[in-house]
Amino acid sequence: MLLPFLFLWGLAIPGGHAFFPNFWSKILSFTWGSFTHQDLTEEAVLNITLQILLDNKHPTRPPLRWEDFEDKTLTADAILGAYYGDEVSLRPYRAAMRQIVSANANMDFLNGTRNDPLRHFDSERVRQGNSLVLRAREDLLWNIRAKEYEGAREILGQILHSLQDFYSHTNWLELGNTDVHPDLATPGKDIDSIAEVSEQTCTDCADVSCQNNIAAAIQKRHLLTSGYYGVSPVKPRGKCSHGGPFDDSRERSARGGINKDTATAVFSPHHFLHVKAARLALQASIKFLSELRREVTDRDMLRLLGVSAFPALSFVLDTTGSMGEEITSARLQSRSIIQRQRRTLLEPDYYILVPFNDPSFGPVYKTSDPEEFLKALDSLHALGGGDEPEMCLSALQLALINTPPHSEIFVFTDASSKDEHLRSNVEALIQERKMKVSFLITEDPSRTRARSRREILRPNRFDLYAELASMSGGQIIFTNNQDISEVAKVITDSAYFDVVTLLHVQTTEGGIAHHVFLVDEFLHSVTLYINGDVREFRIHDPRGRKQNGRRQSYGKFTRVFLSDPLQVGNWTIFMKTVEPYSIHVQGRSSVDFLYYFGTPVNGSHPGLYELNNQPVAGVPVILVVDAIGLPESANLSHVSLTARNGETQTAELETANQAGLFTAKISDIPIGEFSVGVRGQDGRGLQLKREAPQQFSAAECILEMSSNSLVTPGTLHPILMKVTNFGGHHCYSISMTNDVNKDSTTFRIQMEPRKTEVRNMEIRVPDNTKQNTIVTVMAKAGVCGSSSQPPCFTHLSLIVIGENETSTSPPPVCPQPSYLQSCPESLAPSRCKDHQWRATLLVTDIDGIKSVHVVNGSGSASHYSDAGNDGVEYTSDCCALQAELSITNHKEAAWSCSLRAPVTAAQAEHKAHYLLIIPLLLVLVVGLGICYVQKIRRRQTDYSSPKDCEKD
């Protein structure tokens, strides 16, 4: 069953003209040993990670040596384990790696990039492709310096894809080069020695394997070229094709192709150079990362790559007058963590603080300096307030936006939320960024009585917090002012990145109950958190023996620490309560998993597209599981999807051809919220289970936004929004908001099943927005008037740059056209279609031509590359002597060019016609003269009969 699932593994299947062109490439990789974009990207990331760690000595462990890794396969476990020991989880590193690789793969799936020749160095767009990479490099540096690492990883994956394609799609290797191109992706350098449009670059190849089909003149002059792919742009005669079964240009002269994507001739006519191309692509990827490292700090590079022990200590603090004890507790816990972990590898990357009350919230304090963070905490004072509710979700939303993914946020409050309308935004951010949110709620009886004289407090006013905590895998803990300092120590318990959830129960009523959680051989430091009025509880190990553990109780909150080593098997908690309660069991483990959903993509770039947002309800998907820290002796066998109502769908996991990677086909995603878990066996055949802490929410639609990531203050910034409906006939209400102003856009659209609607939106960033501010744009699409149908959502991060900081290029201009054909003057309308006129434009715009459209006219336009410049060709019949073209470059700048069949060319043609008539007239006159002379002579002749006269 391995091979049928290989083609559905999206992480390494970007599409039809990449190093791993489609689902066939994973089969090829399994059987013929082709290198893939995933292989190259992971190897490059591992290599630069090792370089950084070799240059930065660990404060307490022996230094790493390069010799220890020579002639060995680099793995994340080996590198991070050798440097950090077990202090650092592999989860953030694997998650960052997956994001970079997925962005790389999606270059062959996304509509805006899959057929773009510049992105893949196809269709002789070599110089333009290099310019695009250099602009992307500028955007990458902006993202890193603004600490927007998620966006930076997306750009990095795209850049690496293009660099890797250069060596597989151009003739760099065929020219005899054995090293990387020195000027590729190098600021201040350009690519030269490129074949011109008039030059033949390839000869016909009738065989599957194309040997020596690069034109001899191109080889002799050492000129760069690349193969055309598909039908747009049209391949000129004599040019090279990409080749392979998915390339529609391969049958046009010159037939065949030159791609080196795979190691088999069926897909790659130059398959014999595949290994060399992969080697140079890897070297180019490492070279790019090494040069990038010189422009940023090593700490920024490690954050970009996801190497982190403790991503963030993040607090959301209520600052109303009754919150003095909570603020003090937050200070104490922060100081404890900072003092314990300062100048160690466990020191948080970021400290984040978002205060709130009513009606204000924010600003966000985000720093890497612990002293600066403590000063921000010390500056908070509990003032005002006294009534409910408050702006808790607004502050939590800011914290979710500014806290690194896979982190935990702690909310301190004693009031309910005034802004419940933000619930779906908060849930969307929790789900997308894989965040935990824990609430520490102080219920002071004296304060409650004081409030009760002024207002009626809803008994269920904290249900929203409980639901958010549950769906994020966090906790909600109720305590009082006297115990908050001790209860807040749960923050320290969660200050490890390798914490996994074993059991999470949130009840709605009391009574007698039993709860079971599994302990395996990879777990340690297991802790139970019980919250509620519990009359009795007992803990039994797998052998039925009672285990007390070390207990700490503060009011209705109890914390139980189980002693290591733990008995492997099912543990039972017996509960007897009189009111609703919650149980949260967590432990530390090096064994965990990441997962994502993907959908198969057909066409010229078949493969699996990773769903960055939520999965679609009712649509079959492929679930990919990336096991972390799983020893070779252990295995994962099944994955389960459990809906909120308890219904569970189980699927068998299939092993992919990479260690720790598994796939499962899910026939039907449940609508609404569901959780994901995996199970298998350890080395002794005992049960192994892990549950993802966050719940997913599936909807019947997909919402996407795209835009240039850099914005300038005071300007309108375009955003493209696309919504796809997978349900029935629906009316969708779509809203777009952002976190820097109160602007909100809402509109409705009626949608048919399986249809997509596109809208051009705009956002204006305030004039006084500071440089490097990250603007988060959030969008939501929900069924009109329905609260039962889950909405679909997405968000987009934009970086504010200075007005003069944008990389500018001269405004595009229309060059002087050259006319190659013309129309006859005074042509009859019935014959105008029998004649054609043709014009060409040589465009020198540095950003390259993306598209050409005929605005006015009856002809057709195409564009091509000519020695690094772009050319446009327009052809029309003579029924229309004028035309207007709209040309768009790859920075979406558009300009128009007017064309007209030249009069001089037409007059010359008519004169030529007149010159042809004159000789005919002379012949006719001479002929008539001769006939006249003969006739006179005959009149002087006597005819012997009438017949002789008639004959004459």
PDB file of C-alpha atoms in Angstrom, residues 406-587:
ATOM      1  CA  HIS A 406       2.877  26.815  18.921  1.00  0.00           C
ATOM      2  CA  SER A 407       2.990  28.961  22.086  1.00  0.00           C
ATOM      3  CA  GLU A 408       0.736  29.405  25.130  1.00  0.00           C
ATOM      4  CA  ILE A 409      -0.943  32.630  26.225  1.00  0.00           C
ATOM      5  CA  PHE A 410      -2.067  33.225  29.819  1.00  0.00           C
ATOM      6  CA  VAL A 411      -5.058  35.484  30.428  1.00  0.00           C
ATOM      7  CA  PHE A 412      -5.584  37.019  33.902  1.00  0.00           C
ATOM      8  CA  THR A 413      -9.037  38.492  34.506  1.00  0.00           C
ATOM      9  CA  ASP A 414     -12.048  38.521  36.787  1.00  0.00           C
ATOM     10  CA  ALA A 415     -14.574  39.833  34.269  1.00  0.00           C
ATOM     11  CA  SER A 416     -16.455  38.440  31.298  1.00  0.00           C
ATOM     12  CA  SER A 417     -15.922  39.568  27.722  1.00  0.00           C
ATOM     13  CA  LYS A 418     -17.580  42.632  26.241  1.00  0.00           C
ATOM     14  CA  ASP A 419     -16.442  41.839  22.716  1.00  0.00           C
ATOM     15  CA  GLU A 420     -17.810  38.351  22.090  1.00  0.00           C
ATOM     16  CA  HIS A 421     -18.278  39.273  18.417  1.00  0.00           C
ATOM     17  CA  LEU A 422     -14.533  38.622  18.023  1.00  0.00           C
ATOM     18  CA  ARG A 423     -14.904  34.982  19.006  1.00  0.00           C
ATOM     19  CA  SER A 424     -14.593  33.592  15.474  1.00  0.00           C
ATOM     20  CA  ASN A 425     -11.488  35.729  14.821  1.00  0.00           C
ATOM     21  CA  VAL A 426      -9.892  34.461  18.022  1.00  0.00           C
ATOM     22  CA  GLU A 427     -10.780  30.839  17.228  1.00  0.00           C
ATOM     23  CA  ALA A 428      -9.388  31.239  13.713  1.00  0.00           C
ATOM     24  CA  LEU A 429      -6.067  32.552  15.012  1.00  0.00           C
ATOM     25  CA  ILE A 430      -5.853  29.789  17.628  1.00  0.00           C
ATOM     26  CA  GLN A 431      -6.432  27.165  14.968  1.00  0.00           C
ATOM     27  CA  GLU A 432      -4.136  28.617  12.306  1.00  0.00           C
ATOM     28  CA  ARG A 433      -1.260  29.407  14.668  1.00  0.00           C
ATOM     29  CA  LYS A 434      -1.645  26.266  16.832  1.00  0.00           C
ATOM     30  CA  MET A 435      -1.879  28.284  20.047  1.00  0.00           C
ATOM     31  CA  LYS A 436      -2.902  27.327  23.581  1.00  0.00           C
ATOM     32  CA  VAL A 437      -4.857  29.825  25.675  1.00  0.00           C
ATOM     33  CA  SER A 438      -5.235  29.382  29.439  1.00  0.00           C
ATOM     34  CA  PHE A 439      -7.446  31.582  31.616  1.00  0.00           C
ATOM     35  CA  LEU A 440      -6.793  32.321  35.284  1.00  0.00           C
ATOM     36  CA  ILE A 441     -10.096  33.644  36.614  1.00  0.00           C
ATOM     37  CA  THR A 442     -10.234  35.249  40.070  1.00  0.00           C
ATOM     38  CA  GLU A 443     -13.677  35.252  41.620  1.00  0.00           C
ATOM     39  CA  ASP A 444     -13.576  37.441  44.698  1.00  0.00           C
ATOM     40  CA  PRO A 445     -16.827  36.945  46.682  1.00  0.00           C
ATOM     41  CA  SER A 446     -16.626  40.435  48.197  1.00  0.00           C
ATOM     42  CA  ARG A 447     -16.215  42.005  44.772  1.00  0.00           C
ATOM     43  CA  THR A 448     -19.052  39.901  43.386  1.00  0.00           C
ATOM     44  CA  ARG A 449     -21.370  41.071  46.157  1.00  0.00           C
ATOM     45  CA  ALA A 450     -20.371  44.667  45.512  1.00  0.00           C
ATOM     46  CA  ARG A 451     -21.112  44.285  41.862  1.00  0.00           C
ATOM     47  CA  SER A 452     -24.404  42.552  42.461  1.00  0.00           C
ATOM     48  CA  ARG A 453     -25.835  45.747  43.899  1.00  0.00           C
ATOM     49  CA  ARG A 454     -25.208  47.464  40.563  1.00  0.00           C
ATOM     50  CA  GLU A 455     -25.733  44.734  38.017  1.00  0.00           C
ATOM     51  CA  ILE A 456     -26.855  41.148  37.581  1.00  0.00           C
ATOM     52  CA  LEU A 457     -23.946  38.871  36.684  1.00  0.00           C
ATOM     53  CA  ARG A 458     -24.747  35.999  34.346  1.00  0.00           C
ATOM     54  CA  PRO A 459     -23.947  32.606  35.933  1.00  0.00           C
ATOM     55  CA  ASN A 460     -22.539  31.409  32.587  1.00  0.00           C
ATOM     56  CA  ARG A 461     -20.528  34.557  31.860  1.00  0.00           C
ATOM     57  CA  PHE A 462     -17.227  32.616  31.771  1.00  0.00           C
ATOM     58  CA  ASP A 463     -18.460  29.855  29.458  1.00  0.00           C
ATOM     59  CA  LEU A 464     -16.838  31.580  26.478  1.00  0.00           C
ATOM     60  CA  TYR A 465     -13.438  31.443  28.183  1.00  0.00           C
ATOM     61  CA  ALA A 466     -13.960  27.782  29.051  1.00  0.00           C
ATOM     62  CA  GLU A 467     -14.781  26.955  25.424  1.00  0.00           C
ATOM     63  CA  LEU A 468     -11.782  28.870  24.074  1.00  0.00           C
ATOM     64  CA  ALA A 469      -9.489  27.136  26.559  1.00  0.00           C
ATOM     65  CA  SER A 470     -10.914  23.742  25.622  1.00  0.00           C
ATOM     66  CA  MET A 471     -10.641  24.188  21.852  1.00  0.00           C
ATOM     67  CA  SER A 472      -7.059  25.474  22.181  1.00  0.00           C
ATOM     68  CA  GLY A 473      -5.887  22.724  24.535  1.00  0.00           C
ATOM     69  CA  GLY A 474      -5.375  25.182  27.386  1.00  0.00           C
ATOM     70  CA  GLN A 475      -6.960  25.389  30.833  1.00  0.00           C
ATOM     71  CA  ILE A 476      -9.427  27.555  32.681  1.00  0.00           C
ATOM     72  CA  ILE A 477      -8.635  27.826  36.378  1.00  0.00           C
ATOM     73  CA  PHE A 478     -10.874  29.533  38.927  1.00  0.00           C
ATOM     74  CA  THR A 479      -9.259  30.869  42.074  1.00  0.00           C
ATOM     75  CA  ASN A 480      -9.305  33.898  44.362  1.00  0.00           C
ATOM     76  CA  ASN A 481      -7.048  36.819  45.213  1.00  0.00           C
ATOM     77  CA  GLN A 482      -5.466  35.001  48.136  1.00  0.00           C
ATOM     78  CA  ASP A 483      -4.428  31.951  46.115  1.00  0.00           C
ATOM     79  CA  ILE A 484      -3.635  33.485  42.725  1.00  0.00           C
ATOM     80  CA  SER A 485       0.119  33.659  43.413  1.00  0.00           C
ATOM     81  CA  GLU A 486       0.328  29.897  43.986  1.00  0.00           C
ATOM     82  CA  VAL A 487      -2.136  28.998  41.239  1.00  0.00           C
ATOM     83  CA  ALA A 488      -0.158  31.106  38.744  1.00  0.00           C
ATOM     84  CA  LYS A 489       2.679  28.599  39.041  1.00  0.00           C
ATOM     85  CA  VAL A 490       0.939  26.621  36.294  1.00  0.00           C
ATOM     86  CA  ILE A 491       2.701  29.076  33.995  1.00  0.00           C
ATOM     87  CA  THR A 492       6.038  27.615  35.060  1.00  0.00           C
ATOM     88  CA  ASP A 493       4.704  24.076  34.505  1.00  0.00           C
ATOM     89  CA  SER A 494       3.881  24.956  30.906  1.00  0.00           C
ATOM     90  CA  ALA A 495       7.145  26.765  30.220  1.00  0.00           C
ATOM     91  CA  TYR A 496       8.489  23.766  28.298  1.00  0.00           C
ATOM     92  CA  PHE A 497       8.003  23.162  24.631  1.00  0.00           C
ATOM     93  CA  ASP A 498       7.759  19.378  24.937  1.00  0.00           C
ATOM     94  CA  VAL A 499       4.551  19.390  27.001  1.00  0.00           C
ATOM     95  CA  VAL A 500       1.847  17.079  25.613  1.00  0.00           C
ATOM     96  CA  THR A 501      -1.784  16.799  26.674  1.00  0.00           C
ATOM     97  CA  LEU A 502      -2.908  13.375  27.903  1.00  0.00           C
ATOM     98  CA  LEU A 503      -6.450  14.177  29.020  1.00  0.00           C
ATOM     99  CA  HIS A 504      -8.713  17.215  28.906  1.00  0.00           C
ATOM    100  CA  VAL A 505     -12.234  17.073  30.373  1.00  0.00           C
ATOM    101  CA  GLN A 506     -14.608  20.007  30.826  1.00  0.00           C
ATOM    102  CA  THR A 507     -17.869  18.876  32.468  1.00  0.00           C
ATOM    103  CA  THR A 508     -21.184  20.676  32.717  1.00  0.00           C
ATOM    104  CA  GLU A 509     -22.467  18.876  35.816  1.00  0.00           C
ATOM    105  CA  GLY A 510     -21.227  17.051  38.893  1.00  0.00           C
ATOM    106  CA  GLY A 511     -21.606  13.447  39.991  1.00  0.00           C
ATOM    107  CA  ILE A 512     -19.491  10.287  39.973  1.00  0.00           C
ATOM    108  CA  ALA A 513     -17.238   9.594  37.003  1.00  0.00           C
ATOM    109  CA  HIS A 514     -14.119   7.723  35.878  1.00  0.00           C
ATOM    110  CA  HIS A 515     -11.546   9.198  33.484  1.00  0.00           C
ATOM    111  CA  VAL A 516      -8.695   7.295  31.829  1.00  0.00           C
ATOM    112  CA  PHE A 517      -5.384   8.530  30.420  1.00  0.00           C
ATOM    113  CA  LEU A 518      -2.547   6.541  28.861  1.00  0.00           C
ATOM    114  CA  VAL A 519       1.070   6.722  30.039  1.00  0.00           C
ATOM    115  CA  ASP A 520       3.731   5.354  27.680  1.00  0.00           C
ATOM    116  CA  GLU A 521       7.437   4.787  28.116  1.00  0.00           C
ATOM    117  CA  PHE A 522       8.291   8.165  26.514  1.00  0.00           C
ATOM    118  CA  LEU A 523       6.420  10.249  29.112  1.00  0.00           C
ATOM    119  CA  HIS A 524       7.698  11.860  32.294  1.00  0.00           C
ATOM    120  CA  SER A 525       6.779  14.719  34.665  1.00  0.00           C
ATOM    121  CA  VAL A 526       3.049  13.958  34.439  1.00  0.00           C
ATOM    122  CA  THR A 527       0.884  16.526  36.270  1.00  0.00           C
ATOM    123  CA  LEU A 528      -2.873  16.616  36.952  1.00  0.00           C
ATOM    124  CA  TYR A 529      -4.829  19.880  37.265  1.00  0.00           C
ATOM    125  CA  ILE A 530      -8.279  19.544  38.832  1.00  0.00           C
ATOM    126  CA  ASN A 531     -10.553  22.547  39.125  1.00  0.00           C
ATOM    127  CA  GLY A 532     -13.944  22.539  40.869  1.00  0.00           C
ATOM    128  CA  ASP A 533     -15.683  21.540  44.096  1.00  0.00           C
ATOM    129  CA  VAL A 534     -14.381  17.969  44.222  1.00  0.00           C
ATOM    130  CA  ARG A 535     -15.482  15.932  47.223  1.00  0.00           C
ATOM    131  CA  GLU A 536     -13.233  12.989  46.425  1.00  0.00           C
ATOM    132  CA  PHE A 537     -10.807  11.834  43.781  1.00  0.00           C
ATOM    133  CA  ARG A 538      -8.502   8.832  43.547  1.00  0.00           C
ATOM    134  CA  ILE A 539      -5.754   7.984  41.086  1.00  0.00           C
ATOM    135  CA  HIS A 540      -4.998   4.359  40.173  1.00  0.00           C
ATOM    136  CA  ASP A 541      -2.060   3.107  38.097  1.00  0.00           C
ATOM    137  CA  PRO A 542      -2.439   0.367  35.435  1.00  0.00           C
ATOM    138  CA  ARG A 543      -2.099  -2.343  38.109  1.00  0.00           C
ATOM    139  CA  GLY A 544      -4.966  -0.861  40.119  1.00  0.00           C
ATOM    140  CA  ARG A 545      -2.754   0.517  42.889  1.00  0.00           C
ATOM    141  CA  LYS A 546      -3.711   3.861  44.377  1.00  0.00           C
ATOM    142  CA  GLN A 547      -1.228   6.660  43.674  1.00  0.00           C
ATOM    143  CA  ASN A 548      -1.371   9.848  45.715  1.00  0.00           C
ATOM    144  CA  GLY A 549       1.444  11.779  44.083  1.00  0.00           C
ATOM    145  CA  ARG A 550       2.496  15.142  45.471  1.00  0.00           C
ATOM    146  CA  ARG A 551      -0.580  17.327  45.914  1.00  0.00           C
ATOM    147  CA  GLN A 552      -1.058  21.067  46.200  1.00  0.00           C
ATOM    148  CA  SER A 553      -4.543  22.470  46.813  1.00  0.00           C
ATOM    149  CA  TYR A 554      -5.608  26.108  46.775  1.00  0.00           C
ATOM    150  CA  GLY A 555      -9.338  26.560  47.217  1.00  0.00           C
ATOM    151  CA  LYS A 556     -11.052  24.680  44.389  1.00  0.00           C
ATOM    152  CA  PHE A 557      -7.827  24.148  42.458  1.00  0.00           C
ATOM    153  CA  THR A 558      -5.630  21.058  42.979  1.00  0.00           C
ATOM    154  CA  ARG A 559      -2.349  20.197  41.323  1.00  0.00           C
ATOM    155  CA  VAL A 560      -0.985  16.628  41.507  1.00  0.00           C
ATOM    156  CA  PHE A 561       2.576  15.677  40.507  1.00  0.00           C
ATOM    157  CA  LEU A 562       3.123  11.994  39.722  1.00  0.00           C
ATOM    158  CA  SER A 563       6.534  10.548  40.556  1.00  0.00           C
ATOM    159  CA  ASP A 564       8.838   9.203  37.848  1.00  0.00           C
ATOM    160  CA  PRO A 565       9.315   6.549  36.603  1.00  0.00           C
ATOM    161  CA  LEU A 566       5.663   5.932  35.770  1.00  0.00           C
ATOM    162  CA  GLN A 567       3.995   2.589  35.207  1.00  0.00           C
ATOM    163  CA  VAL A 568       3.203   2.203  31.502  1.00  0.00           C
ATOM    164  CA  GLY A 569      -0.469   1.668  30.693  1.00  0.00           C
ATOM    165  CA  ASN A 570      -3.925   3.129  31.401  1.00  0.00           C
ATOM    166  CA  TRP A 571      -4.274   5.251  34.538  1.00  0.00           C
ATOM    167  CA  THR A 572      -7.708   5.924  36.047  1.00  0.00           C
ATOM    168  CA  ILE A 573      -9.079   8.960  37.896  1.00  0.00           C
ATOM    169  CA  PHE A 574     -12.159   8.380  40.058  1.00  0.00           C
ATOM    170  CA  MET A 575     -14.137  11.606  40.652  1.00  0.00           C
ATOM    171  CA  LYS A 576     -16.986  12.521  43.020  1.00  0.00           C
ATOM    172  CA  THR A 577     -18.203  16.117  42.723  1.00  0.00           C
ATOM    173  CA  VAL A 578     -21.263  18.243  43.357  1.00  0.00           C
ATOM    174  CA  GLU A 579     -20.776  20.792  40.572  1.00  0.00           C
ATOM    175  CA  PRO A 580     -19.112  21.097  37.127  1.00  0.00           C
ATOM    176  CA  TYR A 581     -15.373  20.542  37.118  1.00  0.00           C
ATOM    177  CA  SER A 582     -12.421  20.284  34.766  1.00  0.00           C
ATOM    178  CA  ILE A 583      -9.432  17.918  34.564  1.00  0.00           C
ATOM    179  CA  HIS A 584      -6.293  18.601  32.593  1.00  0.00           C
ATOM    180  CA  VAL A 585      -3.479  16.033  32.493  1.00  0.00           C
ATOM    181  CA  GLN A 586      -0.195  16.858  30.814  1.00  0.00           C
ATOM    182  CA  GLY A 587       3.300  15.411  30.679  1.00  0.00           C
TER     183      GLY A 587
END
